[in-house]
Short mmCIF file of C-alpha atoms in Angstrom, two decimals:
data_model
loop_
_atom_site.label_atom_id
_atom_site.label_comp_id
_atom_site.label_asym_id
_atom_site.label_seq_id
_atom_site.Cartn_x
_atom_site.Cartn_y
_atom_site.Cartn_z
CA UNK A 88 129.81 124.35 108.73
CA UNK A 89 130.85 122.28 105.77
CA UNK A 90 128.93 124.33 102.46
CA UNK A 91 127.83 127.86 102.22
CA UNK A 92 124.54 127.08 100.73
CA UNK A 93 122.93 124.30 98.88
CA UNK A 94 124.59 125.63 95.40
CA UNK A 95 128.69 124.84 96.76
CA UNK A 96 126.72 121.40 98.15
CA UNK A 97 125.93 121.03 95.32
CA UNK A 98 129.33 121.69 93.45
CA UNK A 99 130.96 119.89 96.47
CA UNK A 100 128.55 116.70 95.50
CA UNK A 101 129.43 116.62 91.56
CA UNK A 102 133.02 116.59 92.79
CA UNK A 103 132.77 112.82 94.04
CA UNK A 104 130.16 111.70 91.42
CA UNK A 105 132.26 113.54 88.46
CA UNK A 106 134.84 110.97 89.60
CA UNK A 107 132.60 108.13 88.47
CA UNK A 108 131.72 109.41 85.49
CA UNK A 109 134.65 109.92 83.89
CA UNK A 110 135.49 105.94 84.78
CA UNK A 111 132.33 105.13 82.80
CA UNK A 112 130.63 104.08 85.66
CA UNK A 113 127.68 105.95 85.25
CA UNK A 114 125.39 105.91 81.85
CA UNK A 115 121.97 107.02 80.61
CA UNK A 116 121.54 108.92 82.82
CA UNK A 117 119.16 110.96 85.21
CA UNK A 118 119.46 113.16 87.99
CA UNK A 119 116.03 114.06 89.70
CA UNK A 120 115.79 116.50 92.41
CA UNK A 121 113.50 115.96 95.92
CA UNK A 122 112.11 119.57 95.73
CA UNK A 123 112.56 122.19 97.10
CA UNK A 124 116.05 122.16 98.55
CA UNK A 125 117.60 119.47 96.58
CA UNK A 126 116.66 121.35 93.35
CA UNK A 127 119.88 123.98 93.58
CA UNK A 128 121.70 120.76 94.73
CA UNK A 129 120.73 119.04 92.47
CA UNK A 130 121.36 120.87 89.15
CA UNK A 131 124.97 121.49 89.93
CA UNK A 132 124.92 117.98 89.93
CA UNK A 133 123.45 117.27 86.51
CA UNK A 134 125.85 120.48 85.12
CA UNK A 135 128.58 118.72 86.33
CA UNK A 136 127.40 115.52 84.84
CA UNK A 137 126.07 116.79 81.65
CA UNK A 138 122.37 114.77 82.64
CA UNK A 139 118.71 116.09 82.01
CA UNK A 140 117.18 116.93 84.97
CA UNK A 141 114.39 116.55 86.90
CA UNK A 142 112.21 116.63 89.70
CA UNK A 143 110.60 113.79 91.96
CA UNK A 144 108.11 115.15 94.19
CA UNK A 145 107.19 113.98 97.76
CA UNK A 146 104.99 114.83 100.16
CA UNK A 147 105.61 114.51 104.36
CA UNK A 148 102.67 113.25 106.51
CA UNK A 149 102.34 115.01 109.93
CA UNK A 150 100.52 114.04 112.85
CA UNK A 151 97.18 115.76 113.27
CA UNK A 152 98.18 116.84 116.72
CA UNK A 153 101.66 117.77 116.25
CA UNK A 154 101.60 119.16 112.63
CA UNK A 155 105.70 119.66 113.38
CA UNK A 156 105.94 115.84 113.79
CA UNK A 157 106.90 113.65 110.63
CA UNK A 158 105.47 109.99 110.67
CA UNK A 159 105.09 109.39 106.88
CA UNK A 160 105.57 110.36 103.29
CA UNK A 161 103.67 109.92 100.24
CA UNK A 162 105.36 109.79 96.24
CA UNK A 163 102.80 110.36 93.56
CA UNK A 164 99.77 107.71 94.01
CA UNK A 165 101.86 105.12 96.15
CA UNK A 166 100.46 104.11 98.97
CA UNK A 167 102.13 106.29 102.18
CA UNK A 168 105.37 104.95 103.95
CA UNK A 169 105.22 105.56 107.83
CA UNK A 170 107.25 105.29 110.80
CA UNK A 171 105.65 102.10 112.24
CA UNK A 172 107.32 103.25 115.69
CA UNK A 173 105.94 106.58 115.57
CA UNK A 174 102.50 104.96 115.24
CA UNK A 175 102.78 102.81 117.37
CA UNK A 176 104.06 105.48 120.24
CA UNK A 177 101.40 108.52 119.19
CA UNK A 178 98.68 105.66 119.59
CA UNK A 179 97.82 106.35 115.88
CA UNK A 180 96.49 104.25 113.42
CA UNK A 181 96.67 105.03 109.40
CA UNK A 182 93.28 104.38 109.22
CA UNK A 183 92.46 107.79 111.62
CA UNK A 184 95.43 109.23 108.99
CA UNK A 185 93.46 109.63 105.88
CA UNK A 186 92.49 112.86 105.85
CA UNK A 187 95.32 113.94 106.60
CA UNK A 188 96.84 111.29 103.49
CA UNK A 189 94.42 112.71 101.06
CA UNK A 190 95.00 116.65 101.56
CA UNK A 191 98.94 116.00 100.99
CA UNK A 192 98.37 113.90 98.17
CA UNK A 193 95.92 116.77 96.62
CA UNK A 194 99.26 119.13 97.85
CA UNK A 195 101.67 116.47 96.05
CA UNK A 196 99.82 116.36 92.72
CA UNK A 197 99.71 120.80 93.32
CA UNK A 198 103.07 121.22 93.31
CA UNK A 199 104.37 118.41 90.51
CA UNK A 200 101.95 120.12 88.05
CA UNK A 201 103.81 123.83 89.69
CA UNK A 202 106.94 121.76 88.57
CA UNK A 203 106.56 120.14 86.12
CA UNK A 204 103.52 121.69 84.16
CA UNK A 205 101.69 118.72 82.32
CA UNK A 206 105.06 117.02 81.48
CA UNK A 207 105.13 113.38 82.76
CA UNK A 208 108.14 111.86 84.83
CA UNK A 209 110.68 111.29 82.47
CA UNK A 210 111.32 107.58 82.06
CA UNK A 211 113.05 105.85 84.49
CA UNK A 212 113.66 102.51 83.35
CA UNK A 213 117.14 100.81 82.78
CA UNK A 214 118.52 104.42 83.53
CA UNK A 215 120.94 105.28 86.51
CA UNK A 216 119.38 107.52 88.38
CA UNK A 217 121.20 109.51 90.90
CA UNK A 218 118.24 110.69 93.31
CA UNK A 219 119.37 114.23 95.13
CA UNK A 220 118.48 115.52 98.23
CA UNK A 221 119.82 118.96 100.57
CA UNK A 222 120.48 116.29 103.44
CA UNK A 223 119.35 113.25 105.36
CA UNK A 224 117.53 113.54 108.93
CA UNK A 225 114.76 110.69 109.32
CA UNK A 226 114.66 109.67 105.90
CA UNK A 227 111.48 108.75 105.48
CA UNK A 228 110.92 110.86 102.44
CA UNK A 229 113.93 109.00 100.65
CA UNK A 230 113.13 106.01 101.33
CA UNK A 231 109.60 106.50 99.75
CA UNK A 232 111.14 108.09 96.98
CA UNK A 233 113.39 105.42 96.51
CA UNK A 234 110.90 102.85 96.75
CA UNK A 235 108.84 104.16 94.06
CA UNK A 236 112.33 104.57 91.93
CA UNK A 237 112.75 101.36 92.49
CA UNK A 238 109.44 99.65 91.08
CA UNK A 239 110.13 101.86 87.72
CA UNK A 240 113.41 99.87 87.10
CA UNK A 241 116.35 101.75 87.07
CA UNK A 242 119.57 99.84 85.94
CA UNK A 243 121.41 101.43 88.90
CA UNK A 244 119.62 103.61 91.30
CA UNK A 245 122.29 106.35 93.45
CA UNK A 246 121.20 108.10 96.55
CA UNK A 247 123.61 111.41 96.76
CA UNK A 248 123.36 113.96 99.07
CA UNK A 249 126.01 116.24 101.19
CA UNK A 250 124.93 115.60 104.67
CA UNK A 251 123.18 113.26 106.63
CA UNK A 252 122.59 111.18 110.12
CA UNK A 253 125.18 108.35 110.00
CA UNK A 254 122.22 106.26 111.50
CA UNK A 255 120.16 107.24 108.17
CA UNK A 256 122.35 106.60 105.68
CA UNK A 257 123.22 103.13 107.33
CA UNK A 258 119.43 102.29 106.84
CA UNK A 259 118.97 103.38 103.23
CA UNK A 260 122.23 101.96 101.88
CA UNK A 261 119.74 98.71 101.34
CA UNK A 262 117.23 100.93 99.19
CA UNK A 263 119.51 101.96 96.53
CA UNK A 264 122.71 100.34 94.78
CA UNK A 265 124.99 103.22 96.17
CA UNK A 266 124.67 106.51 98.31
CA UNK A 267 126.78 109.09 98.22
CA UNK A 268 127.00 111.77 101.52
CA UNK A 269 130.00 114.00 101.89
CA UNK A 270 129.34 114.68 105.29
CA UNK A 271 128.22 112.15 108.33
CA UNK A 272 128.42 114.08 111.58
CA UNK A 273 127.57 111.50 114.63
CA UNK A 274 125.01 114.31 116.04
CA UNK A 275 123.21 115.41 113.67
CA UNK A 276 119.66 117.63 114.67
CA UNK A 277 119.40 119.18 112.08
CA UNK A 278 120.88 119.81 108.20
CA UNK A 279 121.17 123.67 108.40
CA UNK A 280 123.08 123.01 110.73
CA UNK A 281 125.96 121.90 108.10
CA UNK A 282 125.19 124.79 106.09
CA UNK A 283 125.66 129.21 106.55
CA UNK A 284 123.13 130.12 104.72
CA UNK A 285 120.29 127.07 104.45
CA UNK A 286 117.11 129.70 104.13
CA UNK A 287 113.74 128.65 102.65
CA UNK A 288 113.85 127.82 99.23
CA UNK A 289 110.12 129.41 98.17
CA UNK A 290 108.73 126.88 95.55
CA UNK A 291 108.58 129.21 92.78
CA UNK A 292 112.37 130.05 93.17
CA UNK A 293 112.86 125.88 92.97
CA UNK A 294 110.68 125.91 89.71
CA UNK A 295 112.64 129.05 88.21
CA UNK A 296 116.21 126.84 88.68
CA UNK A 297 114.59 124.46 87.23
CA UNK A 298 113.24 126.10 84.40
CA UNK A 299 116.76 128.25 83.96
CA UNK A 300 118.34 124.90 83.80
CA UNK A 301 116.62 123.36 80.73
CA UNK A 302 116.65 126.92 79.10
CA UNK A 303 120.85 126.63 78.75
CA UNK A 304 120.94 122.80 78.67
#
């Protein structure tokens, strides 16, 4: 196991982008958190870097048969990003998905207001924005976090996480300008796996790091 929890991740992840920043590589900028478990990552990251940070919630879409099964992910009101191949093999078609699409998005908008009160996104254009996740499995949600990053434009966008599937991070490199992952095991099933303690970060723990955070900022 490479961290003890997501905090050393976290530490262990400022290390490499600290690096950067004191070769003026990286300006303006923002570090925003895919909650719950890249929040504790993600704030040592913007200690490190002396950067405001934030959240940038998404949502996962699950099949209605096998609730356990991943096949999309929604950002705020963009339309969802699926696994085409998924589809395609569950015989599923995003038009029988919508139910299931609206009640995450109702979930989605839930939990940015639990985060993030009435507050909008900060702003996101000609920033670099160093977008932190716990780890990489599928990376769907990344990518549609990314994506919607993306259309706000950032002057740099930076992907930075401590673990992930080598085959993952080989697919989002085109998505963002650079990524960052300590750690690329060739068999990866699963992040926890990378990590002694990786227990369930409860979303009102996320929002009270969060909140701790901009109180000694």
């Amino acid at each position: 196991m490479a961290f003890r929890d997501r905090t050393h991740a976290g530490q262990q992840l400022a290390l490499r982008l600290v690096e950067w920043a004191d070769a003026g590589d990286l300006v303006n900028l923002l570090v925003l958190a895919l909650p719950p478990g890249g929040v504790p990552v993600a704030a040592e990251v913007a200690r490190a870097l002396r950067a405001p940070l934030d959240v940038l919630v998404a949502s996962e879409i699950a099949t209605p048969i096998r609730p356990e099964t991943t096949i999309g992910a929604i950002v705020a009101d963009d339309p969802p990003l699926y696994d085409r191949q998924s589809l395609a093999m569950m015989h599923l078609s995003e038009d029988r998905l919508g139910d299931v699409v609206a009640r995450e998005r109702g979930e989605l908008h839930r939990r940015e207001c639990a985060y993030r009160g009435h507050r909008p996104l900060p702003s996101i254009t000609a920033r670099t924005v160093v977008l932190v996740d716990d780890g990489l499995t599928t990376g769907l949600t990344a990518t549609a976090a990314l994506r919607f990053l993306r259309r706000h434009g950032p002057a740099r966008l930076i992907l930075a996480v401590p673990v992930g599937s080598p085959r993952t991070t080989a697919a989002l490199r085109p998505e963002c300008d650079d990524l960052v992952c300590l750690e690329q095991p060739p068999s990866l099933h699963a992040v926890g796996e990378w990590y002694e303690d990786f227990g369930r970060i409860p979303e009102a723990r996320a929002a009270e790091t969060l909140q701790a955070f901009h109180a000694t900022a």
